[in-house]
Coordinates of C-alpha atoms in Angstrom, one line a residue:
M1 CA -81.9 -59.9 -63.0
R2 CA -85.4 -59.6 -63.2
R3 CA -85.6 -57.0 -66.1
L4 CA -82.4 -59.2 -68.6
S5 CA -85.1 -62.1 -68.0
W6 CA -88.0 -60.3 -69.2
I7 CA -85.5 -58.9 -72.0
I8 CA -84.3 -62.1 -73.3
T9 CA -87.4 -63.5 -73.1
I10 CA -90.1 -60.9 -75.3
P11 CA -87.6 -61.1 -78.4
F12 CA -87.6 -64.6 -78.1
T13 CA -91.7 -65.1 -77.8
L14 CA -92.0 -62.7 -80.4
V15 CA -89.5 -64.4 -82.9
V16 CA -90.9 -67.7 -81.9
V17 CA -94.7 -66.2 -83.2
V18 CA -93.5 -64.8 -85.7
F19 CA -92.3 -68.1 -87.3
A20 CA -95.4 -70.1 -86.2
I21 CA -97.4 -67.6 -88.1
T22 CA -95.3 -68.4 -91.1
N23 CA -94.6 -71.7 -91.4
R24 CA -97.9 -72.8 -91.3
G25 CA -97.8 -75.0 -94.5
P26 CA -98.7 -78.9 -93.9
V27 CA -95.3 -81.6 -93.9
T28 CA -96.0 -84.9 -94.0
V29 CA -94.3 -87.1 -91.3
N30 CA -93.5 -90.5 -91.6
L31 CA -92.4 -92.6 -88.3
W32 CA -91.3 -94.7 -90.2
P33 CA -90.7 -98.1 -87.8
L34 CA -94.3 -97.4 -87.2
P35 CA -96.7 -97.8 -89.8
W36 CA -97.7 -94.2 -89.1
I37 CA -98.0 -90.5 -91.3
V38 CA -99.0 -87.6 -89.9
E39 CA -99.8 -83.8 -91.6
L40 CA -98.8 -81.7 -89.2
P41 CA -98.1 -77.9 -89.8
L42 CA -94.1 -77.2 -90.1
Y43 CA -93.4 -74.8 -86.7
L44 CA -95.0 -78.1 -85.0
V45 CA -92.4 -80.5 -86.5
V46 CA -89.7 -77.8 -86.3
L47 CA -90.8 -76.7 -82.0
G48 CA -90.9 -79.8 -81.0
S49 CA -88.1 -81.2 -81.8
L50 CA -86.1 -78.7 -80.4
L51 CA -88.4 -79.3 -77.5
V52 CA -87.6 -82.6 -77.9
G53 CA -83.7 -81.8 -78.3
F54 CA -84.2 -80.2 -75.4
L55 CA -85.5 -82.5 -72.8
V56 CA -83.4 -85.2 -74.0
G57 CA -80.3 -83.3 -73.2
G58 CA -81.3 -82.2 -70.2
A59 CA -82.2 -85.9 -69.0
I60 CA -78.7 -87.0 -70.0
A61 CA -76.7 -83.5 -68.3
W62 CA -79.3 -84.4 -64.9
L63 CA -78.3 -88.5 -65.6
S64 CA -74.1 -87.8 -65.8
A65 CA -74.2 -85.3 -62.9
G66 CA -75.8 -88.1 -60.7
R67 CA -72.2 -89.4 -59.6
R68 CA -71.8 -85.6 -58.8
R69 CA -74.6 -85.1 -56.7
H70 CA -74.1 -88.5 -54.4
E71 CA -70.5 -87.2 -53.5
A72 CA -71.8 -83.6 -52.6
R73 CA -74.5 -85.7 -50.2
V74 CA -71.8 -87.5 -49.3
T75 CA -69.5 -84.6 -48.4
A76 CA -72.2 -82.2 -46.5
E77 CA -73.6 -85.2 -44.1
R78 CA -69.5 -85.6 -43.3
L79 CA -69.6 -81.5 -43.1
R80 CA -72.8 -82.0 -40.4
G81 CA -71.3 -85.3 -38.7
M82 CA -67.8 -82.8 -38.2
S83 CA -69.7 -79.7 -36.6
A84 CA -70.9 -81.9 -34.9
E85 CA -68.4 -82.8 -33.4
L86 CA -66.8 -79.7 -33.5
T87 CA -69.3 -78.2 -31.4
R88 CA -69.6 -81.1 -29.0
L89 CA -65.6 -80.7 -28.7
K90 CA -66.1 -76.7 -27.6
R91 CA -68.6 -77.3 -25.7
Q92 CA -66.8 -80.1 -23.7
Q93 CA -63.3 -78.0 -23.7
L94 CA -65.4 -75.0 -22.2
D95 CA -66.3 -77.7 -19.0
G96 CA -63.8 -78.8 -18.7
S97 CA -61.8 -75.6 -18.6
T98 CA -63.8 -74.0 -16.0
A99 CA -63.4 -77.2 -13.9
R100 CA -59.4 -76.5 -14.5
L101 CA -59.1 -72.9 -12.7
P102 CA -56.9 -72.8 -10.2
A103 CA -59.3 -72.0 -6.7
P104 CA -58.6 -68.2 -5.1
R105 CA -56.6 -68.0 -1.8

């Protein structure tokens, strides 16, 4: 698994570095509702947009999974309670079964 990670990471990093080197030309970015105009290299605009999109998508996915995480916590808590009850009942059964053994003749 670790090798697969390197097999994917190294070429991806090389592509990003080559992209950044070849796209250093300035781009004017107008931050519309605000009165600011910024001049940035093209690679920063593209990679920054990808990063912001990734973070926004991750936040949306995390927020939408909140209900399932809550249900999983509740289910795990019920499982712990039932497991403790099962252990208690097994102990009770063992204690009761030794008391009910017939007396030797």
